[in-house]
Amino acid sequence: MAKADKTATMSRLHSAARLARTALAARLLAHGFYAGQDQIMLALDREDGQTPGNLAGKLGVRPPTITKTINRLQAQGFLEKRASNADARQAHIFLTDAGRETIRAIEKSVKKTEKQALKGLDKKDQKALFKLLVRIEANLSNEELVLIDDDAELED
């Protein structure tokens, strides 16, 4: 592949990612969420009671970023901090009832954005794209490629 073609591919990848984030951000804003807050909410929905450091590691962001976002979500009434039973200096983050109620709206926003992004792609194209994106992520994170059962992912 020519050098210009490689640059064009990266440019398209960046553009598609930016447009997807923008579309999702607009949907989330309608529910009172800002970019990035949804990821913390969904991570806590999967495993409530995580520490800020654990969340930062899982989401690939720096701890100060997580702390700021957690504080904002707490001020909005979606999260609460509780001291650890083992170490009072350590905080654990939990969804509040209001936070749990918003999870469905976040999931719907993500689904609508995905549907918009994949419009016009058949299941075979979606599966191929999924595999390619997994490969790109593995290449960029220097991790072993682990293929999951992506048929189940596409069924949802």
PDB file of C-alpha atoms in Angstrom:
ATOM      1  CA  MET A   1       0.000   0.000   0.000  1.00  0.00           C
ATOM      2  CA  ALA A   2       1.351   3.429  -0.908  1.00  0.00           C
ATOM      3  CA  LYS A   3       2.277   5.847   1.876  1.00  0.00           C
ATOM      4  CA  ALA A   4      -0.518   8.266   0.917  1.00  0.00           C
ATOM      5  CA  ASP A   5      -3.046   5.432   1.134  1.00  0.00           C
ATOM      6  CA  LYS A   6      -1.856   4.541   4.665  1.00  0.00           C
ATOM      7  CA  THR A   7      -2.246   8.141   5.737  1.00  0.00           C
ATOM      8  CA  ALA A   8      -5.702   8.259   4.174  1.00  0.00           C
ATOM      9  CA  THR A   9      -6.695   5.126   6.109  1.00  0.00           C
ATOM     10  CA  MET A  10      -5.601   6.640   9.429  1.00  0.00           C
ATOM     11  CA  SER A  11      -7.355   9.871   8.533  1.00  0.00           C
ATOM     12  CA  ARG A  12     -10.603   7.975   7.851  1.00  0.00           C
ATOM     13  CA  LEU A  13     -10.233   6.010  11.088  1.00  0.00           C
ATOM     14  CA  HIS A  14      -9.747   9.233  13.072  1.00  0.00           C
ATOM     15  CA  SER A  15     -12.651  10.907  11.302  1.00  0.00           C
ATOM     16  CA  ALA A  16     -15.025   7.984  11.877  1.00  0.00           C
ATOM     17  CA  ALA A  17     -14.049   7.785  15.558  1.00  0.00           C
ATOM     18  CA  ARG A  18     -14.504  11.540  16.025  1.00  0.00           C
ATOM     19  CA  LEU A  19     -17.905  11.528  14.314  1.00  0.00           C
ATOM     20  CA  ALA A  20     -19.035   8.535  16.392  1.00  0.00           C
ATOM     21  CA  ARG A  21     -17.980  10.298  19.612  1.00  0.00           C
ATOM     22  CA  THR A  22     -19.766  13.481  18.523  1.00  0.00           C
ATOM     23  CA  ALA A  23     -22.993  11.627  17.687  1.00  0.00           C
ATOM     24  CA  LEU A  24     -22.913   9.716  20.978  1.00  0.00           C
ATOM     25  CA  ALA A  25     -22.081  12.874  22.954  1.00  0.00           C
ATOM     26  CA  ALA A  26     -25.141  14.638  21.501  1.00  0.00           C
ATOM     27  CA  ARG A  27     -27.400  11.754  22.516  1.00  0.00           C
ATOM     28  CA  LEU A  28     -25.894  11.522  26.000  1.00  0.00           C
ATOM     29  CA  LEU A  29     -26.186  15.266  26.559  1.00  0.00           C
ATOM     30  CA  ALA A  30     -29.957  14.918  26.167  1.00  0.00           C
ATOM     31  CA  HIS A  31     -29.806  12.741  29.321  1.00  0.00           C
ATOM     32  CA  GLY A  32     -27.477  15.085  31.217  1.00  0.00           C
ATOM     33  CA  PHE A  33     -24.209  13.275  30.524  1.00  0.00           C
ATOM     34  CA  TYR A  34     -20.971  14.587  29.088  1.00  0.00           C
ATOM     35  CA  ALA A  35     -18.394  12.674  27.056  1.00  0.00           C
ATOM     36  CA  GLY A  36     -16.637  10.006  29.101  1.00  0.00           C
ATOM     37  CA  GLN A  37     -19.169   9.922  31.915  1.00  0.00           C
ATOM     38  CA  ASP A  38     -21.043   7.120  30.186  1.00  0.00           C
ATOM     39  CA  GLN A  39     -17.999   4.850  30.315  1.00  0.00           C
ATOM     40  CA  ILE A  40     -17.702   5.193  34.089  1.00  0.00           C
ATOM     41  CA  MET A  41     -21.414   4.565  34.537  1.00  0.00           C
ATOM     42  CA  LEU A  42     -21.333   1.455  32.345  1.00  0.00           C
ATOM     43  CA  ALA A  43     -18.181   0.136  34.066  1.00  0.00           C
ATOM     44  CA  LEU A  44     -19.900   0.488  37.444  1.00  0.00           C
ATOM     45  CA  ASP A  45     -23.030  -1.152  36.089  1.00  0.00           C
ATOM     46  CA  ARG A  46     -20.885  -4.171  35.191  1.00  0.00           C
ATOM     47  CA  GLU A  47     -19.013  -4.109  38.514  1.00  0.00           C
ATOM     48  CA  ASP A  48     -20.232  -1.720  41.199  1.00  0.00           C
ATOM     49  CA  GLY A  49     -17.946  -0.617  44.009  1.00  0.00           C
ATOM     50  CA  GLN A  50     -14.698  -0.175  42.095  1.00  0.00           C
ATOM     51  CA  THR A  51     -11.942   2.152  43.246  1.00  0.00           C
ATOM     52  CA  PRO A  52     -11.095   5.221  41.163  1.00  0.00           C
ATOM     53  CA  GLY A  53      -7.695   3.696  40.356  1.00  0.00           C
ATOM     54  CA  ASN A  54      -9.312   0.487  39.155  1.00  0.00           C
ATOM     55  CA  LEU A  55     -11.738   2.451  36.966  1.00  0.00           C
ATOM     56  CA  ALA A  56      -8.906   4.545  35.528  1.00  0.00           C
ATOM     57  CA  GLY A  57      -6.976   1.402  34.612  1.00  0.00           C
ATOM     58  CA  LYS A  58      -9.943  -0.301  32.985  1.00  0.00           C
ATOM     59  CA  LEU A  59     -10.910   2.793  30.998  1.00  0.00           C
ATOM     60  CA  GLY A  60      -7.358   3.731  30.011  1.00  0.00           C
ATOM     61  CA  VAL A  61      -7.394   7.214  31.527  1.00  0.00           C
ATOM     62  CA  ARG A  62      -5.335   8.934  34.193  1.00  0.00           C
ATOM     63  CA  PRO A  63      -6.538   8.863  37.812  1.00  0.00           C
ATOM     64  CA  PRO A  64      -6.987  12.681  38.044  1.00  0.00           C
ATOM     65  CA  THR A  65      -9.352  12.536  35.059  1.00  0.00           C
ATOM     66  CA  ILE A  66     -11.414   9.795  36.705  1.00  0.00           C
ATOM     67  CA  THR A  67     -11.513  11.685  39.997  1.00  0.00           C
ATOM     68  CA  LYS A  68     -12.848  14.841  38.333  1.00  0.00           C
ATOM     69  CA  THR A  69     -15.494  12.917  36.414  1.00  0.00           C
ATOM     70  CA  ILE A  70     -16.532  10.926  39.486  1.00  0.00           C
ATOM     71  CA  ASN A  71     -16.932  14.170  41.447  1.00  0.00           C
ATOM     72  CA  ARG A  72     -19.155  15.612  38.703  1.00  0.00           C
ATOM     73  CA  LEU A  73     -21.282  12.458  38.536  1.00  0.00           C
ATOM     74  CA  GLN A  74     -21.548  12.473  42.329  1.00  0.00           C
ATOM     75  CA  ALA A  75     -22.708  16.113  42.266  1.00  0.00           C
ATOM     76  CA  GLN A  76     -25.344  15.088  39.682  1.00  0.00           C
ATOM     77  CA  GLY A  77     -26.547  12.376  42.065  1.00  0.00           C
ATOM     78  CA  PHE A  78     -25.559   9.399  39.893  1.00  0.00           C
ATOM     79  CA  LEU A  79     -22.674   8.076  42.022  1.00  0.00           C
ATOM     80  CA  GLU A  80     -21.634   7.916  45.644  1.00  0.00           C
ATOM     81  CA  LYS A  81     -18.264   7.347  47.290  1.00  0.00           C
ATOM     82  CA  ARG A  82     -17.929   5.057  50.265  1.00  0.00           C
ATOM     83  CA  ALA A  83     -14.865   4.442  52.398  1.00  0.00           C
ATOM     84  CA  SER A  84     -13.399   0.964  52.144  1.00  0.00           C
ATOM     85  CA  ASN A  85     -14.092  -1.385  55.041  1.00  0.00           C
ATOM     86  CA  ALA A  86     -10.480  -2.550  54.902  1.00  0.00           C
ATOM     87  CA  ASP A  87      -8.808   0.866  54.452  1.00  0.00           C
ATOM     88  CA  ALA A  88     -10.728   4.056  55.259  1.00  0.00           C
ATOM     89  CA  ARG A  89      -8.298   6.051  53.082  1.00  0.00           C
ATOM     90  CA  GLN A  90      -9.497   4.136  50.034  1.00  0.00           C
ATOM     91  CA  ALA A  91     -12.819   5.046  48.391  1.00  0.00           C
ATOM     92  CA  HIS A  92     -15.109   2.788  46.424  1.00  0.00           C
ATOM     93  CA  ILE A  93     -17.530   4.179  43.881  1.00  0.00           C
ATOM     94  CA  PHE A  94     -21.136   2.983  43.644  1.00  0.00           C
ATOM     95  CA  LEU A  95     -24.088   3.810  41.433  1.00  0.00           C
ATOM     96  CA  THR A  96     -26.973   5.475  43.237  1.00  0.00           C
ATOM     97  CA  ASP A  97     -30.565   4.516  42.477  1.00  0.00           C
ATOM     98  CA  ALA A  98     -30.712   7.509  40.110  1.00  0.00           C
ATOM     99  CA  GLY A  99     -27.512   6.278  38.464  1.00  0.00           C
ATOM    100  CA  ARG A 100     -28.936   2.789  37.955  1.00  0.00           C
ATOM    101  CA  GLU A 101     -32.062   4.289  36.399  1.00  0.00           C
ATOM    102  CA  THR A 102     -29.991   6.112  33.768  1.00  0.00           C
ATOM    103  CA  ILE A 103     -28.043   3.055  32.616  1.00  0.00           C
ATOM    104  CA  ARG A 104     -30.809   2.048  30.191  1.00  0.00           C
ATOM    105  CA  ALA A 105     -30.770   5.535  28.613  1.00  0.00           C
ATOM    106  CA  ILE A 106     -26.992   5.337  28.191  1.00  0.00           C
ATOM    107  CA  GLU A 107     -27.233   1.878  26.628  1.00  0.00           C
ATOM    108  CA  LYS A 108     -29.959   3.090  24.246  1.00  0.00           C
ATOM    109  CA  SER A 109     -27.813   6.056  23.221  1.00  0.00           C
ATOM    110  CA  VAL A 110     -24.885   3.763  22.499  1.00  0.00           C
ATOM    111  CA  LYS A 111     -27.094   1.365  20.504  1.00  0.00           C
ATOM    112  CA  LYS A 112     -28.642   4.183  18.444  1.00  0.00           C
ATOM    113  CA  THR A 113     -25.208   5.585  17.650  1.00  0.00           C
ATOM    114  CA  GLU A 114     -23.943   2.140  16.662  1.00  0.00           C
ATOM    115  CA  LYS A 115     -26.994   1.598  14.463  1.00  0.00           C
ATOM    116  CA  GLN A 116     -26.416   4.974  12.798  1.00  0.00           C
ATOM    117  CA  ALA A 117     -22.723   4.232  12.247  1.00  0.00           C
ATOM    118  CA  LEU A 118     -23.327   0.761  10.791  1.00  0.00           C
ATOM    119  CA  LYS A 119     -26.277   1.730   8.583  1.00  0.00           C
ATOM    120  CA  GLY A 120     -25.933   0.088   5.172  1.00  0.00           C
ATOM    121  CA  LEU A 121     -23.492  -2.584   6.349  1.00  0.00           C
ATOM    122  CA  ASP A 122     -24.789  -6.147   6.286  1.00  0.00           C
ATOM    123  CA  LYS A 123     -23.971  -8.636   9.051  1.00  0.00           C
ATOM    124  CA  LYS A 124     -20.976  -9.994   7.121  1.00  0.00           C
ATOM    125  CA  ASP A 125     -19.513  -6.486   6.714  1.00  0.00           C
ATOM    126  CA  GLN A 126     -20.152  -5.731  10.387  1.00  0.00           C
ATOM    127  CA  LYS A 127     -18.391  -8.941  11.426  1.00  0.00           C
ATOM    128  CA  ALA A 128     -15.420  -8.156   9.181  1.00  0.00           C
ATOM    129  CA  LEU A 129     -15.224  -4.591  10.511  1.00  0.00           C
ATOM    130  CA  PHE A 130     -15.372  -5.873  14.075  1.00  0.00           C
ATOM    131  CA  LYS A 131     -12.463  -8.262  13.433  1.00  0.00           C
ATOM    132  CA  LEU A 132     -10.429  -5.523  11.767  1.00  0.00           C
ATOM    133  CA  LEU A 133     -10.999  -3.146  14.669  1.00  0.00           C
ATOM    134  CA  VAL A 134      -9.978  -5.850  17.162  1.00  0.00           C
ATOM    135  CA  ARG A 135      -6.771  -6.322  15.143  1.00  0.00           C
ATOM    136  CA  ILE A 136      -6.076  -2.570  15.072  1.00  0.00           C
ATOM    137  CA  GLU A 137      -6.647  -2.300  18.827  1.00  0.00           C
ATOM    138  CA  ALA A 138      -4.300  -5.228  19.463  1.00  0.00           C
ATOM    139  CA  ASN A 139      -1.650  -3.717  17.182  1.00  0.00           C
ATOM    140  CA  LEU A 140      -1.837  -0.329  18.885  1.00  0.00           C
ATOM    141  CA  SER A 141      -1.881  -1.721  22.411  1.00  0.00           C
ATOM    142  CA  ASN A 142       0.887  -4.253  21.680  1.00  0.00           C
ATOM    143  CA  GLU A 143      -1.320  -7.024  23.008  1.00  0.00           C
ATOM    144  CA  GLU A 144      -1.896 -10.515  21.773  1.00  0.00           C
ATOM    145  CA  LEU A 145      -4.860 -10.762  19.477  1.00  0.00           C
ATOM    146  CA  VAL A 146      -7.693 -12.503  21.288  1.00  0.00           C
ATOM    147  CA  LEU A 147     -10.705 -13.173  19.122  1.00  0.00           C
ATOM    148  CA  ILE A 148     -13.910 -13.391  21.059  1.00  0.00           C
ATOM    149  CA  ASP A 149     -17.128 -14.903  19.866  1.00  0.00           C
ATOM    150  CA  ASP A 150     -18.094 -11.894  17.799  1.00  0.00           C
ATOM    151  CA  ASP A 151     -21.205 -13.595  16.443  1.00  0.00           C
ATOM    152  CA  ALA A 152     -22.787 -13.052  19.863  1.00  0.00           C
ATOM    153  CA  GLU A 153     -21.696  -9.388  19.796  1.00  0.00           C
ATOM    154  CA  LEU A 154     -23.408  -8.795  16.458  1.00  0.00           C
ATOM    155  CA  GLU A 155     -26.626 -10.494  17.477  1.00  0.00           C
ATOM    156  CA  ASP A 156     -27.488  -7.789  20.042  1.00  0.00           C
TER     157      ASP A 156
END
